[in-house]
Short mmCIF file of C-alpha atoms and ligand atoms in Angstrom, two decimals:
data_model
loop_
_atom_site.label_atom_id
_atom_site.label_comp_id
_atom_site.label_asym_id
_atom_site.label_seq_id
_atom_site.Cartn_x
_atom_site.Cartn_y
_atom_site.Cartn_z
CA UNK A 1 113.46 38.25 90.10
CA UNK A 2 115.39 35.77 91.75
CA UNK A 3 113.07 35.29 94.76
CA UNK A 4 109.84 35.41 92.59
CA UNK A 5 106.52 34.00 94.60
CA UNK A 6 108.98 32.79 97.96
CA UNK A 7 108.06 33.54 101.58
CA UNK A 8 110.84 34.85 103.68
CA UNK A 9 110.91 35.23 107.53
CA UNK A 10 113.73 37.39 108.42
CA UNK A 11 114.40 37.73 112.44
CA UNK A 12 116.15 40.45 113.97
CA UNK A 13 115.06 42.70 110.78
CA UNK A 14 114.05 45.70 112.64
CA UNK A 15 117.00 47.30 111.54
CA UNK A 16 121.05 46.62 110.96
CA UNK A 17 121.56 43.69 108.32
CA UNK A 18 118.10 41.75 109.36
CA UNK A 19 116.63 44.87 107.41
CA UNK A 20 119.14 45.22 104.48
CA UNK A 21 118.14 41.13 103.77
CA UNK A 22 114.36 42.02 104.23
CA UNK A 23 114.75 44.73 101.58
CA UNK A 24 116.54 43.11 99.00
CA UNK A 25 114.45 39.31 99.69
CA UNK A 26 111.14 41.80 99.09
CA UNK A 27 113.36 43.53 96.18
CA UNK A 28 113.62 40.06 94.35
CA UNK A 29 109.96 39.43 94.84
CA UNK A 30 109.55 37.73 97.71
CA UNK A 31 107.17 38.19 100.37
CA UNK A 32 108.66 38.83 103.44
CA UNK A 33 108.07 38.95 107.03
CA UNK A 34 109.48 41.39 108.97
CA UNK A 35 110.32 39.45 112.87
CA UNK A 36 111.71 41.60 115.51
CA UNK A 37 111.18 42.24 119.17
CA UNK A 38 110.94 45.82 118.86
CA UNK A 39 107.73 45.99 116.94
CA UNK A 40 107.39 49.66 115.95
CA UNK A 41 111.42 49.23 114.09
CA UNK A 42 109.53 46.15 112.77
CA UNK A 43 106.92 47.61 111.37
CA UNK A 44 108.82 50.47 110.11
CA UNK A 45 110.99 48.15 107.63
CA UNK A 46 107.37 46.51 106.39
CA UNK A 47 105.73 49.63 106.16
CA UNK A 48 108.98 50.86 103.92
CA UNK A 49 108.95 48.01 101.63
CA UNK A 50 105.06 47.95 101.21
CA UNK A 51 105.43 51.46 100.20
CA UNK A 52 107.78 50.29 98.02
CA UNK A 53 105.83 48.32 96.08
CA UNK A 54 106.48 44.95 97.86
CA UNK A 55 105.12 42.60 100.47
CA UNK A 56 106.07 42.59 104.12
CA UNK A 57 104.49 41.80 107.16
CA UNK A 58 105.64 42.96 110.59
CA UNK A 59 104.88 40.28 113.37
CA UNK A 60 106.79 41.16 117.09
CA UNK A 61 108.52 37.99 118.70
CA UNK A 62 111.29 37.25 120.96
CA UNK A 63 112.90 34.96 119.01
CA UNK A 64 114.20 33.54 122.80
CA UNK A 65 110.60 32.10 123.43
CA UNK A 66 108.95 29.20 121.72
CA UNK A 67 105.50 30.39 122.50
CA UNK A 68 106.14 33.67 120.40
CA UNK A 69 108.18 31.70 117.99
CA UNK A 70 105.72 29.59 116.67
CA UNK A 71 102.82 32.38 117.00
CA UNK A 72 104.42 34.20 114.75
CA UNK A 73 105.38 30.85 112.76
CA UNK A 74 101.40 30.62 112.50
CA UNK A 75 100.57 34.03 111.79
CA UNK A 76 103.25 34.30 108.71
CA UNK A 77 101.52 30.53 107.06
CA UNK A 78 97.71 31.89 107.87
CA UNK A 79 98.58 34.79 105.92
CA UNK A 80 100.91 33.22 103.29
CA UNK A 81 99.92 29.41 103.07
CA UNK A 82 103.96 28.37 103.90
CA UNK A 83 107.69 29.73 104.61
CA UNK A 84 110.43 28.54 102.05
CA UNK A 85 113.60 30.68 103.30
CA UNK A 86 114.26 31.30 107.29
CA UNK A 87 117.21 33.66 108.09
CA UNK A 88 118.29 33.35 111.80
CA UNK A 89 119.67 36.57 112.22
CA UNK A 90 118.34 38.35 115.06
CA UNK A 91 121.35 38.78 117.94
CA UNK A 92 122.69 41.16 120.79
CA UNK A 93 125.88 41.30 122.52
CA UNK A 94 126.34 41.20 125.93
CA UNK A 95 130.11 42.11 126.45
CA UNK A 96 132.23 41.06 129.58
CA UNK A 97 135.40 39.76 130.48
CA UNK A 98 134.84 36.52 131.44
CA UNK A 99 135.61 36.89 135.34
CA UNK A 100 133.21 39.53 135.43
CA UNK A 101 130.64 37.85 133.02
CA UNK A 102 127.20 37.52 135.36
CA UNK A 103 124.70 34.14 134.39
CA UNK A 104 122.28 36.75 133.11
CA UNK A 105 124.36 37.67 130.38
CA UNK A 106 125.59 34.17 129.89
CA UNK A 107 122.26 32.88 129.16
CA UNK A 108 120.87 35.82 127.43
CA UNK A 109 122.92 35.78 124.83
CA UNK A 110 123.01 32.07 124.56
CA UNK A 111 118.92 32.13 124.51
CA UNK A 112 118.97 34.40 121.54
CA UNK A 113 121.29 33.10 119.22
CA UNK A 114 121.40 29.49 120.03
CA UNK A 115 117.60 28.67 121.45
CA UNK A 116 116.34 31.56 119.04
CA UNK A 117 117.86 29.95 116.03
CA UNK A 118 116.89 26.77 116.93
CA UNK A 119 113.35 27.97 117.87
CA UNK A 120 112.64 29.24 114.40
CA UNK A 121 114.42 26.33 112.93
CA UNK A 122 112.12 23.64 114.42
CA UNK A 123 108.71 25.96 114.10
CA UNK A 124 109.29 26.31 109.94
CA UNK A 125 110.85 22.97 108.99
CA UNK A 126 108.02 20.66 109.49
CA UNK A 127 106.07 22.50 106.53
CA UNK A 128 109.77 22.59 104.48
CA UNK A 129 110.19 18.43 104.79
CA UNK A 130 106.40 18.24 103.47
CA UNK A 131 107.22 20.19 100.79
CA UNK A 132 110.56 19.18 99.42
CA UNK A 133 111.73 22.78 100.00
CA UNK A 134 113.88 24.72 102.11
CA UNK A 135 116.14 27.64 102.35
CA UNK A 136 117.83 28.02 105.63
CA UNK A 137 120.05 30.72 106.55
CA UNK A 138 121.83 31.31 109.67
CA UNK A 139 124.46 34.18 110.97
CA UNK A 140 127.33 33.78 112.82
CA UNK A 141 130.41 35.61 113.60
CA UNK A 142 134.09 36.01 113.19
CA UNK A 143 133.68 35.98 117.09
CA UNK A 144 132.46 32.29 116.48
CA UNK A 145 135.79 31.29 114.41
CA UNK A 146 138.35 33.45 116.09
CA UNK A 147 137.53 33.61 119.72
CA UNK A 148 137.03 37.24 120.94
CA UNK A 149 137.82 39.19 123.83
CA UNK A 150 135.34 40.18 126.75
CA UNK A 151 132.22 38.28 124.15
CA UNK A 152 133.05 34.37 125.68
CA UNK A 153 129.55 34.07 125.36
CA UNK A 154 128.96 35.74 121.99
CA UNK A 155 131.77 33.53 120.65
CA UNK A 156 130.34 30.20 122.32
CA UNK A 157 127.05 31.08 120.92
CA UNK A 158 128.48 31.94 117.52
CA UNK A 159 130.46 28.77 117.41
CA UNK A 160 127.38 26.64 118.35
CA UNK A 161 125.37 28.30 115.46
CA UNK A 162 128.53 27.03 113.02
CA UNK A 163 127.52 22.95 114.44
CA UNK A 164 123.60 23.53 114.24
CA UNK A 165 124.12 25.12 110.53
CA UNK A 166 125.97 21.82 109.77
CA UNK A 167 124.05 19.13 111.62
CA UNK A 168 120.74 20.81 110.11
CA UNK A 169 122.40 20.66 106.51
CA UNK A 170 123.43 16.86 106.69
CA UNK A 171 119.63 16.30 108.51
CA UNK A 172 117.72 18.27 106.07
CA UNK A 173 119.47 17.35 102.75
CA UNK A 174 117.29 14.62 101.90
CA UNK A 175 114.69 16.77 101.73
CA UNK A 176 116.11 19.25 99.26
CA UNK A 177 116.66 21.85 102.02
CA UNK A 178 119.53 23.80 102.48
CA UNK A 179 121.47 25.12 105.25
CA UNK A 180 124.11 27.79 105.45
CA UNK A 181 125.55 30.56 107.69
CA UNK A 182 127.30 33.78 107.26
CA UNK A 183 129.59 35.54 109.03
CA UNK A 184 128.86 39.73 108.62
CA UNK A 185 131.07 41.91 109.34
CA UNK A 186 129.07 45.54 109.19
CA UNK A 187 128.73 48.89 110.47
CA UNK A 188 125.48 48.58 112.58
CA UNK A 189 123.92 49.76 115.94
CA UNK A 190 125.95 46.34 117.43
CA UNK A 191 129.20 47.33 116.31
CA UNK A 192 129.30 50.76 117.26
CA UNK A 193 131.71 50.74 120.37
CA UNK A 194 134.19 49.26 118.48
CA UNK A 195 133.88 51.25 115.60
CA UNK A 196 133.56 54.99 117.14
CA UNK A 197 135.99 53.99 120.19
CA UNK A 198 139.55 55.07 120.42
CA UNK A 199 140.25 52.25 122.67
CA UNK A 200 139.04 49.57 119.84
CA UNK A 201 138.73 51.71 116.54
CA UNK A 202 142.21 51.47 114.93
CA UNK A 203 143.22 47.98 116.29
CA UNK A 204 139.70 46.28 114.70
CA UNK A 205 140.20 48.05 111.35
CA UNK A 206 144.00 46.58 110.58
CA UNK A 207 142.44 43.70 111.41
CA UNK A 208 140.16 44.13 107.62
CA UNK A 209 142.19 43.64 104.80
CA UNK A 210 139.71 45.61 103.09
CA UNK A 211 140.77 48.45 105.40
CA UNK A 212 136.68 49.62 106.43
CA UNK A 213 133.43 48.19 107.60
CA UNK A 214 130.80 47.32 105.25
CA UNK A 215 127.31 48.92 104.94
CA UNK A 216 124.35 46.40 105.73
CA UNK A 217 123.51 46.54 101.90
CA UNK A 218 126.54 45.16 100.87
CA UNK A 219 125.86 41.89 102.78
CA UNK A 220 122.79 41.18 101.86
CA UNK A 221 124.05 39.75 98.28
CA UNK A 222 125.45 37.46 100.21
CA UNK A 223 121.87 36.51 102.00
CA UNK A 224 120.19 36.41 98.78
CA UNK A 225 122.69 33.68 96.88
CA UNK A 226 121.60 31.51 99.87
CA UNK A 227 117.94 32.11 99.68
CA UNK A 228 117.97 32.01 95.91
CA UNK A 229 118.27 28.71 93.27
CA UNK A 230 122.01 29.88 92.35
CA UNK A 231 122.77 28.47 95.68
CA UNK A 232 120.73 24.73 94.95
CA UNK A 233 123.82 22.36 95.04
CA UNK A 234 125.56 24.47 98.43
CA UNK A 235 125.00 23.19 101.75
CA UNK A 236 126.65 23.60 105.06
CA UNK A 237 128.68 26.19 104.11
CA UNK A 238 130.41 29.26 105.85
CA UNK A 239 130.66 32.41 104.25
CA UNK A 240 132.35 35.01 105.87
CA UNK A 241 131.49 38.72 104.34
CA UNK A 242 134.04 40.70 106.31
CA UNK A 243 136.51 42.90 104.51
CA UNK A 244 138.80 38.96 104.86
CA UNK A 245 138.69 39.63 108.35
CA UNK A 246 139.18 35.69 108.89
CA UNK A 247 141.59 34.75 106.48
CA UNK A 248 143.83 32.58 107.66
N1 LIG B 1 127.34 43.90 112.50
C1 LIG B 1 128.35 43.05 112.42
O1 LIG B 1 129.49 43.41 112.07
C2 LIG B 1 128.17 41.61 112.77
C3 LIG B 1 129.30 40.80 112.79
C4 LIG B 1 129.15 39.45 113.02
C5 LIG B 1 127.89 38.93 113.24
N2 LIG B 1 126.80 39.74 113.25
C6 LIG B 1 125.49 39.13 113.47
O2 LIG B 1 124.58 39.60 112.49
C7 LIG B 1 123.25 39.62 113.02
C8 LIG B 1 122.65 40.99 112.83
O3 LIG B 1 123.48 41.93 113.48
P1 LIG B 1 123.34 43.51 113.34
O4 LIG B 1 124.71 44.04 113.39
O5 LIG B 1 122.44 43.85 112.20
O6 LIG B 1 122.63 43.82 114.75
P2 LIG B 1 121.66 45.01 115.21
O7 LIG B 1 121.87 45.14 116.68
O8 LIG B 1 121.80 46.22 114.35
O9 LIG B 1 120.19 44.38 114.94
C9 LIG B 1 119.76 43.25 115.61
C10 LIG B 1 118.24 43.20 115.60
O10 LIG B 1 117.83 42.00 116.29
C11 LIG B 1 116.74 42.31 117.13
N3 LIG B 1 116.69 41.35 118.24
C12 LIG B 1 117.58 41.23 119.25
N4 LIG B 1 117.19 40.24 120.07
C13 LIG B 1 116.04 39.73 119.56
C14 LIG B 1 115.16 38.69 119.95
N5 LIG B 1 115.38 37.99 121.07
N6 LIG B 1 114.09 38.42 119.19
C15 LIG B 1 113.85 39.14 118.07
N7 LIG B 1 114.62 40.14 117.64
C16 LIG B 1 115.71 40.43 118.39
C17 LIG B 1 117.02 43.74 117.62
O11 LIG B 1 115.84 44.36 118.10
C18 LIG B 1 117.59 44.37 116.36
O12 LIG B 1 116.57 44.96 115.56
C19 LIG B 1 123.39 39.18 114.49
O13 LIG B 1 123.14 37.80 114.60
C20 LIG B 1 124.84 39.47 114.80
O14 LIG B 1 125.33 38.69 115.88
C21 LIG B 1 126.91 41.08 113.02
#
């Protein structure tokens, strides 16, 4: 078990990827808890990997708001004594062309991805430093390398996850913690207009050299190398699990 005796936080793992990574962390024996703002998707996931045989713990938080942030930072170390790997993966979209974009959906998205990340960031890596010991693991987006249409602040946001992965990697190497981010590229609940929709179905597949989507389960690998001691010397680094969506 390559996760043997870790504890995970995984945001955003309600459902989509966030619950594919919280399945296969729990898989490889780690204990895991389950963050999402929808609590009863959150405790669905725990409740399936207890039954499972695992550990999870369901705690609701808005990753957007530091109070909830570090209650549920202090809630998963009561129960656990200390958190060793922190995916930042919960995100929405909120999809406009940019002359039509409204400030609510310019800082929404902004808040969750950017403050969110950085919220769980700073709540977990006190206890990491003290320790010695630190997985970090953050998502971003093709969106964030290419540029997108009608998502200028999904890409922004995306883009500004790429500097904090790499600031936080150079800041936190001395202290034998890693940082990394991925770039998905899967069939979830936030990729379903452009998956199902004439308009943008045909167009965002030729785009995937791989020619299809991927299911959740088929990024999470990816999530555990990062988590896991294979990964030990690696920090700072991109990967992009998308069909080679971003080769250029
Ligand atoms: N699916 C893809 O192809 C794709 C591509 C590139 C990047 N991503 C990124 O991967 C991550 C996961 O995406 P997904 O496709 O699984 O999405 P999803 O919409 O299926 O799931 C996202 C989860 O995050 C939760 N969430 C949203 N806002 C939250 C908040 N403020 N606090 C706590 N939880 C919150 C939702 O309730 C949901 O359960 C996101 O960061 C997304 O931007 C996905």
């Amino acid at each position: 078990m390559q996760l043997k005796n870790r504890i995970a936080i995984v945001t955003g793992a309600g459902q989509g990827i966030g619950a594919a990574v919280a399945m296969a962390y729990a898989r490889e024996g780690a204990k895991v808890a389950v963050i999402d703002m929808n609590s009863a998707a959150a405790q669905e996931v725990a409740n399936g990997i207890n039954a499972a045989g695992g550990t999870a713990l369901a705690v609701a938080c808005n990753v957007a708001l530091r109070a909830q942030v570090d209650a549920m930072a202090a809630q998963v170390t009561q129960a656990w004594g200390r958190v060793d790997i922190l995916v930042n993966n919960a995100g929405i979209t909120r999809t406009a062309m940019l002359h039509k974009m409204t400030q609510d959906q310019w800082q929404d998205v902004l808040a969750v991805h950017l403050s969110g990340s950085f919220n769980c960031l700073q709540a977990v890596v006190g206890g990491m430093m003290e320790r010695r010991y630190g997985r970090i693991i953050f998502v971003t987006s093709a969106a964030g390398v290419l540029g997108t249409i009608g998502q200028i602040n999904y890409s922004a946001a995306k883009a500004g996850v790429l500097g904090m992965t790499k600031s936080a990697a150079k800041e936190l190497a001395r202290y034998n913690i890693t940082a990394n981010a991925i770039a998905p590229g899967a069939a979830t609940p936030m990729t379903e207009t452009i998956r199902t929709d004439e308009r943008f179905k045909d167009k965002y597949l030729d785009r995937i050299p791989l020619g299809r989507w991927a299911e959740p389960q088929e990024i999470a690998p990816v999530f555990l190398f990062f988590a896991s001691d294979a990964s030990s010397y690696v920090t700072g680094q991109i990967v992009a699990a998308d069909g080679g969506m971003t080769i250029h």
